[in-house]
Coordinates of C-alpha atoms in Angstrom, one line a residue:
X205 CA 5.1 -19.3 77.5
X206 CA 8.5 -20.2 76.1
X207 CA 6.0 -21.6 72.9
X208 CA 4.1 -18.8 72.7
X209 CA 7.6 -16.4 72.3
X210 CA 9.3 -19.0 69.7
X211 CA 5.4 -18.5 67.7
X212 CA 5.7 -14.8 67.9
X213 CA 9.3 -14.6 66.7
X214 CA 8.8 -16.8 63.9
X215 CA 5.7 -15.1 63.0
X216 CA 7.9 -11.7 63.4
X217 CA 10.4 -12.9 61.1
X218 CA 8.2 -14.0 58.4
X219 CA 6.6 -10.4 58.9
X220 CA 10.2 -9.1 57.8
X221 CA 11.3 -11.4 55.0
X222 CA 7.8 -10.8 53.6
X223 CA 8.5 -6.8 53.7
X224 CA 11.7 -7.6 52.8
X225 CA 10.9 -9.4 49.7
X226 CA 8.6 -7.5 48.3
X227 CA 10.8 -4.2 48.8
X228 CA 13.3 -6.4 47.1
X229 CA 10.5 -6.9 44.1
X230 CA 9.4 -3.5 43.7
X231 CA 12.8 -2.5 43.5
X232 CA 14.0 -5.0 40.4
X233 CA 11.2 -4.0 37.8
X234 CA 11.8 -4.4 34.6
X235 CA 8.6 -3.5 32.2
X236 CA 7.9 -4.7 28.4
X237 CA 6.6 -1.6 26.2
X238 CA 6.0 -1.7 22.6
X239 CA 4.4 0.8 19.5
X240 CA 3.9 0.5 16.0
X241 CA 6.5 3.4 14.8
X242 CA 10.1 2.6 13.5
X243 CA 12.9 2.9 15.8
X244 CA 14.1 6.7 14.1
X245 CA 10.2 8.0 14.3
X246 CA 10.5 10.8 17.0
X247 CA 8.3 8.7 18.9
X248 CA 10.7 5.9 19.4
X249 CA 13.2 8.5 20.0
X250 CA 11.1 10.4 22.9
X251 CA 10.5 6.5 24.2
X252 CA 14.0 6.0 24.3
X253 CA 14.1 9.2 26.2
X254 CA 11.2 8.1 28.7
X255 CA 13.4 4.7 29.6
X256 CA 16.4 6.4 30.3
X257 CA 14.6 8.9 32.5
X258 CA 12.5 6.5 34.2
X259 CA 15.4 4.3 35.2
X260 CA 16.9 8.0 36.4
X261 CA 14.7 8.5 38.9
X262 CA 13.7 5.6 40.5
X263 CA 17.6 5.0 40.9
X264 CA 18.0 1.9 38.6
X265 CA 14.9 0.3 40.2
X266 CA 12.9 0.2 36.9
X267 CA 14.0 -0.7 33.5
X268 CA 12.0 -0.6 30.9
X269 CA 12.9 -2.8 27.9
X270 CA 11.6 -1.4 24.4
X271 CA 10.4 -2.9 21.0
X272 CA 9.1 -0.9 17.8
X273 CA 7.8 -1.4 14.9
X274 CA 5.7 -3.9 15.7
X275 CA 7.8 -6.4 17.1
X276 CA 5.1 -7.3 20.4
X277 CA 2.7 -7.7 17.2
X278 CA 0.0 -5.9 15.6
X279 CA -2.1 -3.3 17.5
X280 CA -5.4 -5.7 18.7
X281 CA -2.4 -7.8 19.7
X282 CA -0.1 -5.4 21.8
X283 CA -3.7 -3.8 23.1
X284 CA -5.2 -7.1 24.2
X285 CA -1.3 -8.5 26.0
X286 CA -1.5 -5.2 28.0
X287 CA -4.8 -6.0 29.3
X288 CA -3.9 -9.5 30.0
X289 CA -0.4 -8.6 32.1
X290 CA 1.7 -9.9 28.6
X291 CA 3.1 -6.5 27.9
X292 CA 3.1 -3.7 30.4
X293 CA 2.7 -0.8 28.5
X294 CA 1.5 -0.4 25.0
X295 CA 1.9 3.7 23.0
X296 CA -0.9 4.2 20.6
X297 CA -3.3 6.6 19.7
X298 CA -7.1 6.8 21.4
X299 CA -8.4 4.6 18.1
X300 CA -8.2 1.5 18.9
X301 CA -10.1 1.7 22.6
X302 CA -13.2 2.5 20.3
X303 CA -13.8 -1.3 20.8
X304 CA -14.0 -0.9 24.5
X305 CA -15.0 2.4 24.7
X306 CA -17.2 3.5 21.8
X307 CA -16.8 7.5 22.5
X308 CA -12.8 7.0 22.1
X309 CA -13.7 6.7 18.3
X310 CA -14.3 10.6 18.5
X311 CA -10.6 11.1 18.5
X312 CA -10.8 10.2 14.8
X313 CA -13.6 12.5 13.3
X314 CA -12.3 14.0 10.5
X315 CA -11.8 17.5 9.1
X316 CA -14.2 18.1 13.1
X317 CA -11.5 19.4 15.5
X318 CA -11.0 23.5 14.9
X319 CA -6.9 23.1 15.6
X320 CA -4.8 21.5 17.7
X321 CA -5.6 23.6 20.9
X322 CA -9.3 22.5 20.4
X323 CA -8.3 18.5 20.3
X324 CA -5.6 19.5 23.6
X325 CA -8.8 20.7 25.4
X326 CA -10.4 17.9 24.5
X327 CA -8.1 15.3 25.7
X328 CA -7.7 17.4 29.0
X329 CA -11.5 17.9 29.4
X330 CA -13.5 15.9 32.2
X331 CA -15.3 14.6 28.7
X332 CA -11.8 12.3 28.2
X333 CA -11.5 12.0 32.5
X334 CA -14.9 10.0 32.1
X335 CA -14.0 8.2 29.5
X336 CA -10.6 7.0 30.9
X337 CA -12.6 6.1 33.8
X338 CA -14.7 3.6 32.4
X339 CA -11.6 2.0 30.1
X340 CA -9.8 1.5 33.4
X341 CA -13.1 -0.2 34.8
X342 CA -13.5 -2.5 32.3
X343 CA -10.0 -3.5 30.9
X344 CA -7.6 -2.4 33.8
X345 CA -5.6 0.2 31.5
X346 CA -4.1 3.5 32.5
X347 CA -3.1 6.3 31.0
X348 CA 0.7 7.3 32.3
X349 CA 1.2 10.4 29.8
X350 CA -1.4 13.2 32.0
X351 CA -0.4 15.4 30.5
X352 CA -1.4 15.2 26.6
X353 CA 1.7 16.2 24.6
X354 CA 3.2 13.1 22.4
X355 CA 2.0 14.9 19.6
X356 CA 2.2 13.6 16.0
X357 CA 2.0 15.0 12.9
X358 CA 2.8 18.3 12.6
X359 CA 0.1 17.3 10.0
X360 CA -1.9 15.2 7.9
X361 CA -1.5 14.0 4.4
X362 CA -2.5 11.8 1.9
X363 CA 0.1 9.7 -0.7
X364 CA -0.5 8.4 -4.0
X365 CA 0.8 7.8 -7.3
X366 CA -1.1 10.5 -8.7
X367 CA -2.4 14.2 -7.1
X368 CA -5.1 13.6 -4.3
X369 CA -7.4 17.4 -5.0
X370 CA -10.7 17.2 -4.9
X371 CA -13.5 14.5 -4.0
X372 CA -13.3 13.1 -7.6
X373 CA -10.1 11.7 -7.2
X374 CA -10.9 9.8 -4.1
X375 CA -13.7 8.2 -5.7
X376 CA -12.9 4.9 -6.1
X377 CA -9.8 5.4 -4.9
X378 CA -8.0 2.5 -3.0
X379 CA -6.8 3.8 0.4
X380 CA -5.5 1.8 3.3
X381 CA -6.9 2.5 6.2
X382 CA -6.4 1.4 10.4
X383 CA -8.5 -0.7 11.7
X384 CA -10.7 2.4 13.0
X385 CA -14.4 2.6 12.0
X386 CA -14.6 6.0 12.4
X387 CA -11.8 6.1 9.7
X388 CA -13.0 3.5 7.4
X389 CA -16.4 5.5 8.0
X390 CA -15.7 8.7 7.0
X391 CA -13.3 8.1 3.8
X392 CA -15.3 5.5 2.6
X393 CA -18.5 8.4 2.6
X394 CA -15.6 10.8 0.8
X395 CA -15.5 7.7 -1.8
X396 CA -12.7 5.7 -1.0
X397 CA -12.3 2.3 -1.1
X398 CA -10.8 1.4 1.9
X399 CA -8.7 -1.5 2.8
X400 CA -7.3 -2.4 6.8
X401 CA -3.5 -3.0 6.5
X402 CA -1.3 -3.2 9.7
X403 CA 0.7 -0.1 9.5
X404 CA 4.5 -2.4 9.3
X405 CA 2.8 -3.7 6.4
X406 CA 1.7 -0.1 4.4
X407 CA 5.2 0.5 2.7
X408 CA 4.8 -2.9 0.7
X409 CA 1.3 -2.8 0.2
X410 CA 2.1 0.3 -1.9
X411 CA 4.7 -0.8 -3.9
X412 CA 2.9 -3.8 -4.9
X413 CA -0.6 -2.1 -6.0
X414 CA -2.7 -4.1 -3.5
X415 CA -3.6 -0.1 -2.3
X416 CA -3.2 3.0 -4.3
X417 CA -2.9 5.7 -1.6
X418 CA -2.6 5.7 2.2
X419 CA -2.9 8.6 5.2
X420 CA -0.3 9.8 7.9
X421 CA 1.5 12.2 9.2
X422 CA 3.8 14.2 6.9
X423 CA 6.6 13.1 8.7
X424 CA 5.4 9.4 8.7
X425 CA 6.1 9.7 5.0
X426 CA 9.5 10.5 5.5
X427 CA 10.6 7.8 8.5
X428 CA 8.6 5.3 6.6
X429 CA 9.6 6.6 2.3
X430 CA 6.1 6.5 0.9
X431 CA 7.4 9.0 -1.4
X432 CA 9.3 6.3 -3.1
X433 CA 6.6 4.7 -4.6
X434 CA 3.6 6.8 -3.9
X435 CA 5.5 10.6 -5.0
X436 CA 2.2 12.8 -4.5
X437 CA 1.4 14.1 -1.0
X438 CA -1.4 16.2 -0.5
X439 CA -1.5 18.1 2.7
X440 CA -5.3 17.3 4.1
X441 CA -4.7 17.9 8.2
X442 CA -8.2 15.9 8.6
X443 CA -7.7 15.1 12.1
X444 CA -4.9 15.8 15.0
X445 CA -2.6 13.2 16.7
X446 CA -1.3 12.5 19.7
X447 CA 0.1 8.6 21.1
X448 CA -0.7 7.8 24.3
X449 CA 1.3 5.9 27.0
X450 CA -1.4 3.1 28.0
X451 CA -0.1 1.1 31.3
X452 CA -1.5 -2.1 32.8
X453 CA -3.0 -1.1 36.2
X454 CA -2.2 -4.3 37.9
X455 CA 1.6 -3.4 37.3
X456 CA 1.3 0.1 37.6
X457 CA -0.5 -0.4 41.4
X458 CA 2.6 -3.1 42.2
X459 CA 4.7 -0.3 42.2
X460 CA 5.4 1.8 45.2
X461 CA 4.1 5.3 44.9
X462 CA 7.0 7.1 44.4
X463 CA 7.9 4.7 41.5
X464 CA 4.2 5.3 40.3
X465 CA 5.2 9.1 40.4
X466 CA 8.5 9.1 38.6
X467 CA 6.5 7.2 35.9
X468 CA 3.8 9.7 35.6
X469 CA 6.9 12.6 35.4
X470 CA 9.4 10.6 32.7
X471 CA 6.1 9.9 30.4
X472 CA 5.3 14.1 30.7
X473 CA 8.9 15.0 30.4
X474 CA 9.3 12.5 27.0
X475 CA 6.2 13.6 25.9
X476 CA 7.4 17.2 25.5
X477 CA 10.8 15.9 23.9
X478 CA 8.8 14.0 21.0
X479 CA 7.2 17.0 20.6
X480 CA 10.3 19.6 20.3
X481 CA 12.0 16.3 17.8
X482 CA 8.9 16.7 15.7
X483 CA 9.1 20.4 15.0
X484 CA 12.9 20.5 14.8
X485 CA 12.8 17.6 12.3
X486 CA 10.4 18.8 10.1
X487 CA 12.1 21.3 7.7
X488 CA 15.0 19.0 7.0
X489 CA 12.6 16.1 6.4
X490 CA 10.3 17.8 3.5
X491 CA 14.1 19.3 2.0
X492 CA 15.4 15.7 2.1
X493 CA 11.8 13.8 0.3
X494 CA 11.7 16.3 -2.0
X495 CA 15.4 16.0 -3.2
X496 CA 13.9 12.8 -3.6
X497 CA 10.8 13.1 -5.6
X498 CA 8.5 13.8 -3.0
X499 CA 5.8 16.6 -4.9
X500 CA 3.9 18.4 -2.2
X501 CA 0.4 19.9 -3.0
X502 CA -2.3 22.2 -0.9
X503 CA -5.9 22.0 -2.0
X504 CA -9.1 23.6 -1.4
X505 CA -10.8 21.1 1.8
X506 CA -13.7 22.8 2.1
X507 CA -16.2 19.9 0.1
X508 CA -14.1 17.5 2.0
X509 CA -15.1 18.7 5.0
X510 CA -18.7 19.6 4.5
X511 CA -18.9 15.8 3.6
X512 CA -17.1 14.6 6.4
X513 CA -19.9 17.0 9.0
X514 CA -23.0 15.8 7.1
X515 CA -21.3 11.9 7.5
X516 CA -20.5 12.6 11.4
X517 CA -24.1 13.4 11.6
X518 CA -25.5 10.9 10.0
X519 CA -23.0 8.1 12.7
X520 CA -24.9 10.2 15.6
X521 CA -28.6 9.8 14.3
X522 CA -27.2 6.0 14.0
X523 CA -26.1 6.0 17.2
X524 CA -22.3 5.3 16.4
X525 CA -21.7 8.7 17.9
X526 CA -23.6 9.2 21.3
X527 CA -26.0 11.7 20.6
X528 CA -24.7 15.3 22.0
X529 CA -20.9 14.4 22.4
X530 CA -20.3 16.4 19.1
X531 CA -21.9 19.3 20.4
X532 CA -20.0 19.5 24.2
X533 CA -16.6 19.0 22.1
X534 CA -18.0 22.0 20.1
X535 CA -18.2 24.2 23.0
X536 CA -14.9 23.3 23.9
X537 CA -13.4 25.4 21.8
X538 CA -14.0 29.5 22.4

């Protein structure tokens, strides 16, 4: 009897250092996130925003370290370290789960989406749901930012040494492209001769000729100065962006679930701070590049975009596109 109580207290107080323990774990998190954006992109800003607010409400009990620009490596990098446990979370945009999930290369048809409210429905439709579904099947990665409002942009343009206007002028045109094949896809059916150059690397890639023009955001051309050596920005607004806060599950489901919460909450409270930085940046950005040099143009995108449709059609007869997607996006939009 007297062995049998000594057995049960020892077992009682493993029991408790156990609990004790991991309580003690949960509570001492400290996670590794990295992008691709310099530390003054509004991005970077609204992650800075997301760390201090996470470590606000789970009361010091999760810090998250950050690193821009790059610094956890290239995207295939940062994406595959996330799967692997390496990195915890990794902020992108939906291209580069095309190679998991071919339907996430939809995100980058160009001159498809109507406006921006027809790409938000999109992202919140049970279209995306299903899709998220399967990543976090296969490669054990969760979206964190619900609810769909890092957005970039305001809009799209394209930089070169000389005015971007009609399809002439891309033909034959060297453009530096991600490494999205929806991307590469499309421009290169436009004319372009595309080239894949890791986006830390774009700024020097220009100024030394080894591409002539290059796509992003009009406020990417200001944080990163592409007007300094390619002066010409055309607006084109072929596609709508928004990053995405990608978590690895295994970390995510180590967390208790009120710390799972308070990460689901900071990521939608940043999200709508990188979106009010982007729109109160943007005048004094396009005053201060073209003080500069910068030469903004507008042209007609109508041929642009008939190519682009007949092209997207052409990738769903192939099957690059699943056959029907384009149409239920379509009818997403009233």
């Amino acid at each position: 009897m007297k062995k049998r109580k000594i057995f049960c207290l020892i077992l009682l107080l493993t029991l408790i250092f156990t609990i004790s323990f991991l309580s003690a774990d949960a509570a001492n998190v400290t996670l590794k996130l990295g992008n691709k954006e310099a530390d003054n992109h509004h991005e970077s800003l609204a992650l800075k925003k997301f760390a201090e607010l996470v470590e606000e409400k789970t009361n010091g009990e999760i810090k998250v370290d950050l690193y821009f620009n790059e610094a956890l490596g290239k995207p295939d990098t940062q994406l595959e370290n996330t799967i692997q446990g390496v990195q915890d979370i990794y902020v992108v945009g939906y291209y580069v789960l095309e190679k998991y999930i071919k339907d996430f290369g939809v995100t980058e048809m160009l001159h498809f989406f109507k406006n921006r409210d027809h790409f938000q429905r999109f992202l919140l439709s049970d279209l995306v749901a299903e899709m998220e579904k399967e990543l976090l099947e296969k490669t054990g990665l969760r979206v964190i930012s619900i609810d769909r409002n890092w957005w970039l942009g305001p809009y799209r343009v394209i930089c070169a040494k000389k005015p971007i206007l009609t399809l002439e002028d891309i033909k034959g045109l060297r453009l530096r492209a991600p490494d999205s094949k929806m991307m590469i896809r499309i421009w290169g059916e436009l004319g372009a001769n595309l080239t894949v150059i890791p986006w830390s690397e774009v700024y020097l890639a220009l100024s030394q000729g080894m591409v002539e023009a290059a796509t992003g955001t009009i406020m990417d051309m200001s944080y990163q100065k592409f007007y300094e050596v390619t002066p010409h920005i055309t607006k084109t607004d072929e596609k709508f962006q928004q990053a995405c806060l990608f978590m690895n599950n295994a970390k995510f489901q180590s967390l208790t679930k009120e710390q799972q919460q308070a990460l689901y909450d900071a990521a939608n409270e940043a999200g709508e701070y990188c979106t009010k930085l982007l729109y109160e940046g943007l005048d004094e950005a396009l005053k201060d590049m073209e003080s500069k040099g910068a030469i903004f143009h507008e042209t007609d995108l109508t041929p642009w975009q008939a190519q682009a449709r007949k092209a997207l059609l052409e990738m769903e007869a192939e099957g690059a596109i699943t056959k029907g997607l384009m149409d239920k996006i379509d009818a997403l939009y009233p």
